[in-house]
Tab-separated table of C-alpha atoms in Angstrom:
chain	number	residue	atom	x	y	z
A	1	UNK	CA	-4.907	5.261	18.182
A	2	UNK	CA	-4.362	5.560	14.428
A	3	UNK	CA	-0.737	5.617	13.316
A	4	UNK	CA	0.473	7.933	10.586
A	5	UNK	CA	3.222	6.532	8.388
A	6	UNK	CA	4.671	7.225	4.972
A	7	UNK	CA	5.333	5.454	1.712
A	8	UNK	CA	8.968	4.445	1.379
A	9	UNK	CA	10.827	6.856	-0.887
A	10	UNK	CA	8.799	9.922	0.115
A	11	UNK	CA	11.764	11.110	2.230
A	12	UNK	CA	14.268	10.623	-0.602
A	13	UNK	CA	15.041	12.297	-3.933
A	14	UNK	CA	13.004	11.021	-6.873
A	15	UNK	CA	14.353	7.936	-8.621
A	16	UNK	CA	14.515	8.505	-12.401
A	17	UNK	CA	11.833	11.181	-12.047
A	18	UNK	CA	9.260	8.681	-10.737
A	19	UNK	CA	6.887	9.703	-7.978
A	20	UNK	CA	7.280	6.230	-6.444
A	21	UNK	CA	10.139	3.750	-6.683
A	22	UNK	CA	12.372	1.912	-4.254
A	23	UNK	CA	14.999	4.392	-2.944
A	24	UNK	CA	18.092	2.251	-3.445
A	25	UNK	CA	20.542	4.912	-2.286
A	26	UNK	CA	18.576	6.287	0.660
A	27	UNK	CA	16.367	3.593	2.183
A	28	UNK	CA	18.493	3.266	5.326
A	29	UNK	CA	18.632	7.043	5.835
A	30	UNK	CA	14.850	7.191	5.661
A	31	UNK	CA	14.545	5.159	8.850
A	32	UNK	CA	16.785	7.622	10.708
A	33	UNK	CA	14.932	10.678	9.374
A	34	UNK	CA	11.524	9.141	10.048
A	35	UNK	CA	12.470	8.133	13.575
A	36	UNK	CA	13.702	11.616	14.422
A	37	UNK	CA	10.523	13.124	12.949
A	38	UNK	CA	8.266	10.789	14.907
A	39	UNK	CA	6.638	8.902	12.041
A	40	UNK	CA	4.971	5.762	13.312
A	41	UNK	CA	5.395	3.387	10.372
A	42	UNK	CA	6.793	3.041	6.864
A	43	UNK	CA	5.259	1.136	3.969
A	44	UNK	CA	7.863	-0.769	1.958
A	45	UNK	CA	7.870	-0.571	-1.846
A	46	UNK	CA	8.836	-3.474	-4.059
A	47	UNK	CA	9.354	-3.290	-7.824
A	48	UNK	CA	9.607	-6.115	-10.352
A	49	UNK	CA	12.900	-4.690	-11.590
A	50	UNK	CA	15.783	-6.103	-9.525
A	51	UNK	CA	13.237	-7.892	-7.321
A	52	UNK	CA	15.684	-10.293	-5.712
A	53	UNK	CA	18.244	-7.552	-5.107
A	54	UNK	CA	15.861	-5.593	-2.909
A	55	UNK	CA	17.047	-5.689	0.733
A	56	UNK	CA	13.730	-7.226	1.746
A	57	UNK	CA	14.457	-10.272	-0.401
A	58	UNK	CA	17.909	-11.177	0.985
A	59	UNK	CA	18.761	-12.386	4.523
A	60	UNK	CA	21.356	-9.689	5.185
A	61	UNK	CA	18.894	-7.021	4.084
A	62	UNK	CA	16.183	-8.468	6.305
A	63	UNK	CA	18.547	-8.314	9.270
A	64	UNK	CA	19.289	-4.669	8.496
A	65	UNK	CA	15.600	-3.800	8.134
A	66	UNK	CA	14.776	-5.360	11.500
A	67	UNK	CA	17.693	-3.558	13.145
A	68	UNK	CA	16.791	-0.144	11.723
A	69	UNK	CA	13.073	-0.530	12.409
A	70	UNK	CA	13.826	-1.388	16.035
A	71	UNK	CA	16.497	1.251	16.581
A	72	UNK	CA	14.485	4.063	15.002
A	73	UNK	CA	11.106	2.824	16.281
A	74	UNK	CA	9.644	2.927	12.791
A	75	UNK	CA	8.025	-0.458	12.102
A	76	UNK	CA	7.429	-1.748	8.582
A	77	UNK	CA	3.793	-2.790	8.876
A	78	UNK	CA	2.879	-2.931	5.203
A	79	UNK	CA	4.249	-3.349	1.699
A	80	UNK	CA	3.006	-1.999	-1.599
A	81	UNK	CA	3.743	-4.635	-4.217
A	82	UNK	CA	4.114	-2.529	-7.342
A	83	UNK	CA	5.825	-5.655	-8.680
A	84	UNK	CA	2.430	-7.380	-8.832
A	85	UNK	CA	0.983	-4.524	-10.875
A	86	UNK	CA	4.041	-4.393	-13.141
A	87	UNK	CA	3.897	-8.160	-13.785
A	88	UNK	CA	0.453	-9.486	-12.758
A	89	UNK	CA	0.318	-13.280	-12.571
A	90	UNK	CA	-3.447	-13.145	-13.197
A	91	UNK	CA	-2.748	-11.883	-16.729
A	92	UNK	CA	0.162	-14.213	-17.469
A	93	UNK	CA	0.287	-17.535	-19.284
A	94	UNK	CA	2.419	-20.549	-18.395
A	95	UNK	CA	5.270	-20.882	-17.678
A	96	UNK	CA	5.505	-17.187	-16.748
A	97	UNK	CA	2.511	-17.462	-14.434
A	98	UNK	CA	4.131	-20.159	-12.313
A	99	UNK	CA	7.294	-18.079	-12.058
A	100	UNK	CA	5.326	-15.058	-10.862
A	101	UNK	CA	3.466	-17.162	-8.308
A	102	UNK	CA	6.810	-18.422	-7.030
A	103	UNK	CA	7.843	-14.770	-6.665
A	104	UNK	CA	4.680	-14.130	-4.656
A	105	UNK	CA	5.486	-16.969	-2.259
A	106	UNK	CA	9.029	-15.671	-1.810
A	107	UNK	CA	7.723	-12.154	-1.133
A	108	UNK	CA	5.287	-13.402	1.505
A	109	UNK	CA	8.106	-15.313	3.226
A	110	UNK	CA	10.300	-12.212	3.171
A	111	UNK	CA	7.522	-10.049	4.593
A	112	UNK	CA	6.955	-12.516	7.428
A	113	UNK	CA	10.657	-12.405	8.273
A	114	UNK	CA	10.612	-8.647	8.988
A	115	UNK	CA	7.133	-8.430	10.534
A	116	UNK	CA	5.201	-6.982	7.601
A	117	UNK	CA	1.516	-7.696	8.215
A	118	UNK	CA	-0.140	-6.295	5.110
A	119	UNK	CA	0.852	-6.960	1.491
A	120	UNK	CA	-0.910	-4.593	-0.911
A	121	UNK	CA	-1.692	-6.051	-4.344
A	122	UNK	CA	-2.682	-3.213	-6.727
A	123	UNK	CA	-5.526	-4.173	-9.054
A	124	UNK	CA	-5.134	-0.883	-10.915
A	125	UNK	CA	-3.439	0.364	-14.090
A	126	UNK	CA	-1.553	-2.604	-15.608
A	127	UNK	CA	-2.887	-4.808	-12.802
A	128	UNK	CA	-6.545	-3.983	-13.374
A	129	UNK	CA	-8.911	-6.946	-13.556
A	130	UNK	CA	-10.428	-6.825	-17.038
A	131	UNK	CA	-12.270	-10.139	-17.375
A	132	UNK	CA	-13.917	-12.951	-15.449
A	133	UNK	CA	-11.001	-15.172	-16.465
A	134	UNK	CA	-8.534	-12.817	-14.798
A	135	UNK	CA	-10.619	-12.801	-11.623
A	136	UNK	CA	-10.560	-16.591	-11.558
A	137	UNK	CA	-6.803	-16.582	-12.121
A	138	UNK	CA	-6.405	-14.168	-9.196
A	139	UNK	CA	-8.494	-16.404	-6.939
A	140	UNK	CA	-6.706	-19.571	-7.999
A	141	UNK	CA	-3.329	-17.991	-7.355
A	142	UNK	CA	-4.098	-16.448	-3.969
A	143	UNK	CA	-6.565	-18.678	-2.131
A	144	UNK	CA	-3.980	-21.443	-1.461
A	145	UNK	CA	-2.031	-18.910	0.625
A	146	UNK	CA	-4.920	-18.246	3.030
A	147	UNK	CA	-3.973	-20.803	5.730
A	148	UNK	CA	-0.371	-19.606	5.878
A	149	UNK	CA	-1.429	-15.956	5.941
A	150	UNK	CA	-3.741	-16.638	8.869
A	151	UNK	CA	-1.088	-18.583	10.775
A	152	UNK	CA	1.339	-15.678	10.339
A	153	UNK	CA	-1.168	-12.955	11.212
A	154	UNK	CA	-0.776	-11.473	7.723
A	155	UNK	CA	-3.226	-10.366	5.037
A	156	UNK	CA	-3.163	-9.596	1.334
A	157	UNK	CA	-4.940	-6.309	0.664
A	158	UNK	CA	-6.368	-5.295	-2.702
A	159	UNK	CA	-6.205	-1.768	-4.035
A	160	UNK	CA	-8.834	-1.566	-6.753
A	161	UNK	CA	-10.492	0.914	-9.089
A	162	UNK	CA	-13.774	-1.006	-8.905
A	163	UNK	CA	-16.898	0.836	-7.730
A	164	UNK	CA	-18.183	-0.104	-4.304
A	165	UNK	CA	-20.637	-2.894	-5.108
A	166	UNK	CA	-18.282	-4.616	-7.565
A	167	UNK	CA	-15.410	-4.572	-5.078
A	168	UNK	CA	-17.659	-5.796	-2.272
A	169	UNK	CA	-18.772	-8.698	-4.485
A	170	UNK	CA	-15.144	-9.563	-5.280
A	171	UNK	CA	-14.195	-9.535	-1.591
A	172	UNK	CA	-17.056	-11.886	-0.767
A	173	UNK	CA	-15.118	-14.593	-2.607
A	174	UNK	CA	-12.127	-14.318	-0.273
A	175	UNK	CA	-11.827	-15.403	3.366
A	176	UNK	CA	-11.802	-12.573	5.869
A	177	UNK	CA	-8.683	-11.824	7.901
A	178	UNK	CA	-6.417	-13.403	5.285
A	179	UNK	CA	-7.592	-10.836	2.701
A	180	UNK	CA	-8.797	-7.270	2.832
A	181	UNK	CA	-8.795	-3.859	1.166
A	182	UNK	CA	-6.256	-1.058	0.941
A	183	UNK	CA	-8.351	2.102	0.529
A	184	UNK	CA	-6.670	4.817	-1.555
A	185	UNK	CA	-8.317	8.186	-0.939
A	186	UNK	CA	-6.816	9.923	-3.961
A	187	UNK	CA	-7.560	7.162	-6.439
A	188	UNK	CA	-11.159	6.979	-5.283
A	189	UNK	CA	-11.559	10.733	-5.659
A	190	UNK	CA	-9.959	10.750	-9.108
A	191	UNK	CA	-12.493	8.166	-10.257
A	192	UNK	CA	-15.412	10.128	-8.853
A	193	UNK	CA	-16.398	7.430	-6.373
A	194	UNK	CA	-18.610	8.287	-3.409
A	195	UNK	CA	-16.464	7.502	-0.357
A	196	UNK	CA	-19.390	7.304	2.051
A	197	UNK	CA	-21.380	4.934	-0.159
A	198	UNK	CA	-18.371	2.762	-0.987
A	199	UNK	CA	-17.132	2.461	2.590
A	200	UNK	CA	-20.642	1.621	3.762
A	201	UNK	CA	-20.476	-1.404	1.428
A	202	UNK	CA	-16.949	-2.657	2.109
A	203	UNK	CA	-15.503	-0.554	4.923
A	204	UNK	CA	-15.194	-3.504	7.303
A	205	UNK	CA	-12.687	-5.033	4.851
A	206	UNK	CA	-10.366	-1.999	4.949
A	207	UNK	CA	-7.119	-2.683	6.825
A	208	UNK	CA	-4.795	-0.016	5.396
A	209	UNK	CA	-5.324	3.478	3.977
A	210	UNK	CA	-3.242	5.451	1.478
A	211	UNK	CA	-3.589	9.196	1.946
A	212	UNK	CA	-3.187	11.215	-1.222
A	213	UNK	CA	-5.109	13.702	-3.321
A	214	UNK	CA	-5.735	13.638	-7.062
A	215	UNK	CA	-7.547	15.781	-9.565
A	216	UNK	CA	-10.774	14.314	-10.944
A	217	UNK	CA	-9.538	12.078	-13.746
A	218	UNK	CA	-6.036	13.423	-13.216
A	219	UNK	CA	-2.752	13.164	-11.394
A	220	UNK	CA	-1.556	13.380	-7.788
A	221	UNK	CA	-1.538	16.885	-6.268
A	222	UNK	CA	-0.805	18.270	-2.772
A	223	UNK	CA	-3.376	17.373	-0.127
A	224	UNK	CA	-6.345	19.690	-0.385
A	225	UNK	CA	-5.652	20.698	-3.985
A	226	UNK	CA	-7.560	17.862	-5.630
A	227	UNK	CA	-10.946	16.178	-5.662
A	228	UNK	CA	-10.732	14.346	-2.320
A	229	UNK	CA	-13.145	15.435	0.410
A	230	UNK	CA	-10.945	14.480	3.345
A	231	UNK	CA	-13.309	15.362	6.221
A	232	UNK	CA	-15.992	13.254	4.537
A	233	UNK	CA	-13.619	10.321	3.960
A	234	UNK	CA	-12.184	10.349	7.473
A	235	UNK	CA	-15.687	10.577	8.886
A	236	UNK	CA	-16.779	7.563	6.829
A	237	UNK	CA	-13.711	5.596	7.959
A	238	UNK	CA	-14.475	6.443	11.578
A	239	UNK	CA	-18.061	5.232	11.175
A	240	UNK	CA	-16.904	1.807	9.961
A	241	UNK	CA	-14.512	1.578	12.901
A	242	UNK	CA	-11.226	1.877	11.016
A	243	UNK	CA	-8.237	1.789	13.399
A	244	UNK	CA	-5.333	1.013	11.071
A	245	UNK	CA	-2.453	3.008	9.630
A	246	UNK	CA	-2.752	6.096	7.460
A	247	UNK	CA	0.104	6.002	4.941
A	248	UNK	CA	1.152	9.286	3.329
A	249	UNK	CA	1.433	8.438	-0.373
A	250	UNK	CA	1.393	12.111	-1.155
A	251	UNK	CA	2.614	14.416	-3.931
A	252	UNK	CA	6.348	14.994	-3.979
A	253	UNK	CA	7.764	18.336	-2.895
A	254	UNK	CA	8.611	20.389	-5.978
A	255	UNK	CA	11.372	22.177	-4.037
A	256	UNK	CA	12.957	18.920	-2.819
A	257	UNK	CA	12.035	19.591	0.822
A	258	UNK	CA	10.393	16.214	1.221
A	259	UNK	CA	10.460	16.028	5.025
A	260	UNK	CA	8.858	19.469	5.384
A	261	UNK	CA	6.101	18.416	2.998
A	262	UNK	CA	5.392	15.188	4.889
A	263	UNK	CA	5.298	17.027	8.206
A	264	UNK	CA	2.697	19.447	6.794
A	265	UNK	CA	0.652	16.579	5.452
A	266	UNK	CA	0.866	14.747	8.773
A	267	UNK	CA	-0.616	17.753	10.581
A	268	UNK	CA	-3.497	17.844	8.115
A	269	UNK	CA	-4.183	14.146	8.685
A	270	UNK	CA	-4.077	14.593	12.442
A	271	UNK	CA	-6.678	17.314	12.108
A	272	UNK	CA	-8.965	15.156	9.971
A	273	UNK	CA	-8.655	12.260	12.396
A	274	UNK	CA	-9.511	14.533	15.310
A	275	UNK	CA	-12.445	16.026	13.427
A	276	UNK	CA	-13.829	12.598	12.586
A	277	UNK	CA	-13.703	11.469	16.209
A	278	UNK	CA	-15.171	14.646	17.674
C-alpha cells in the first residue's frame, strides 16, 4: 500500500519567504500535527547553511527525531539534500571538493542513525550536470559509498531534469539498489517531458516520488492548476510497479492554512492512486 507523506516544512510558516527550507522553529511540532492528521511519512530537508546545526546532524537531535517519529508514528523515510544542490561536490575543485565529500559521508551516517532509507541528490538548478567531467566527478564521489549503502539498506536517489533516455543512460552507470531515481511530477511537467515515455525507460529505478504541480516552464502551483497530467502519471507509475512513498512537495497555502491544504492534496493523491489501480 502506497504511503502518502509530506515534505518537511509544509506544515510550518514559510522561512524567509522560501517555499522550502528547514523549519527551525517548528520541526518538532510538525511531527505532532502530522501524526494527528494521519500522514504516513515525512521527508527531511537539509540545507548547506548551518548544516552541522541541523538536528539530524547532532546526536541529541537524532535521539529527538527517533523519539518523535516513534511517538507520532510518522517515520522519516527519506531526505531531500538541498545542501548537495546548493554546494555540489561534482562542480567543486580541491580542497573544497574533499570537504563536501566529507559532508556527504557525515550526512549518510546521520541518515542511517535515524532510519532514513533514501537520500535525494538534486541534479537540478545549481546542481545540474552540465558536462561529461561533472558526470565523472559525480560517479567518482558516489560509487565508493555503494557497499555501505547496500549494507545499510539505503539508496541515493537522483532528481534530474534530464530527458528519459539520457537519465536512463546515466543510471546504467550506477549499481542498482544502492542508487535510484526520485521522480518529481511537477518538474517533469514543467519541462514538457512525457511521463509515460520516460517512466517506460527508467521507471524500475524510481524509489521515491515528489508530488507537485508546475506551470509549463514556470513555477509551482496548486495541484491540478499546472501542466501535470496526474491520472496519466499515476497510471504510468502503477504500470512499472511503483510501491513507494508519495511525498507532497506542493504549493504553499496563500492563506497560511497549511494543514488544510495538505489534507486536500492528500485526498487528490488518494483518488489518483485508486484510479490507477482500478
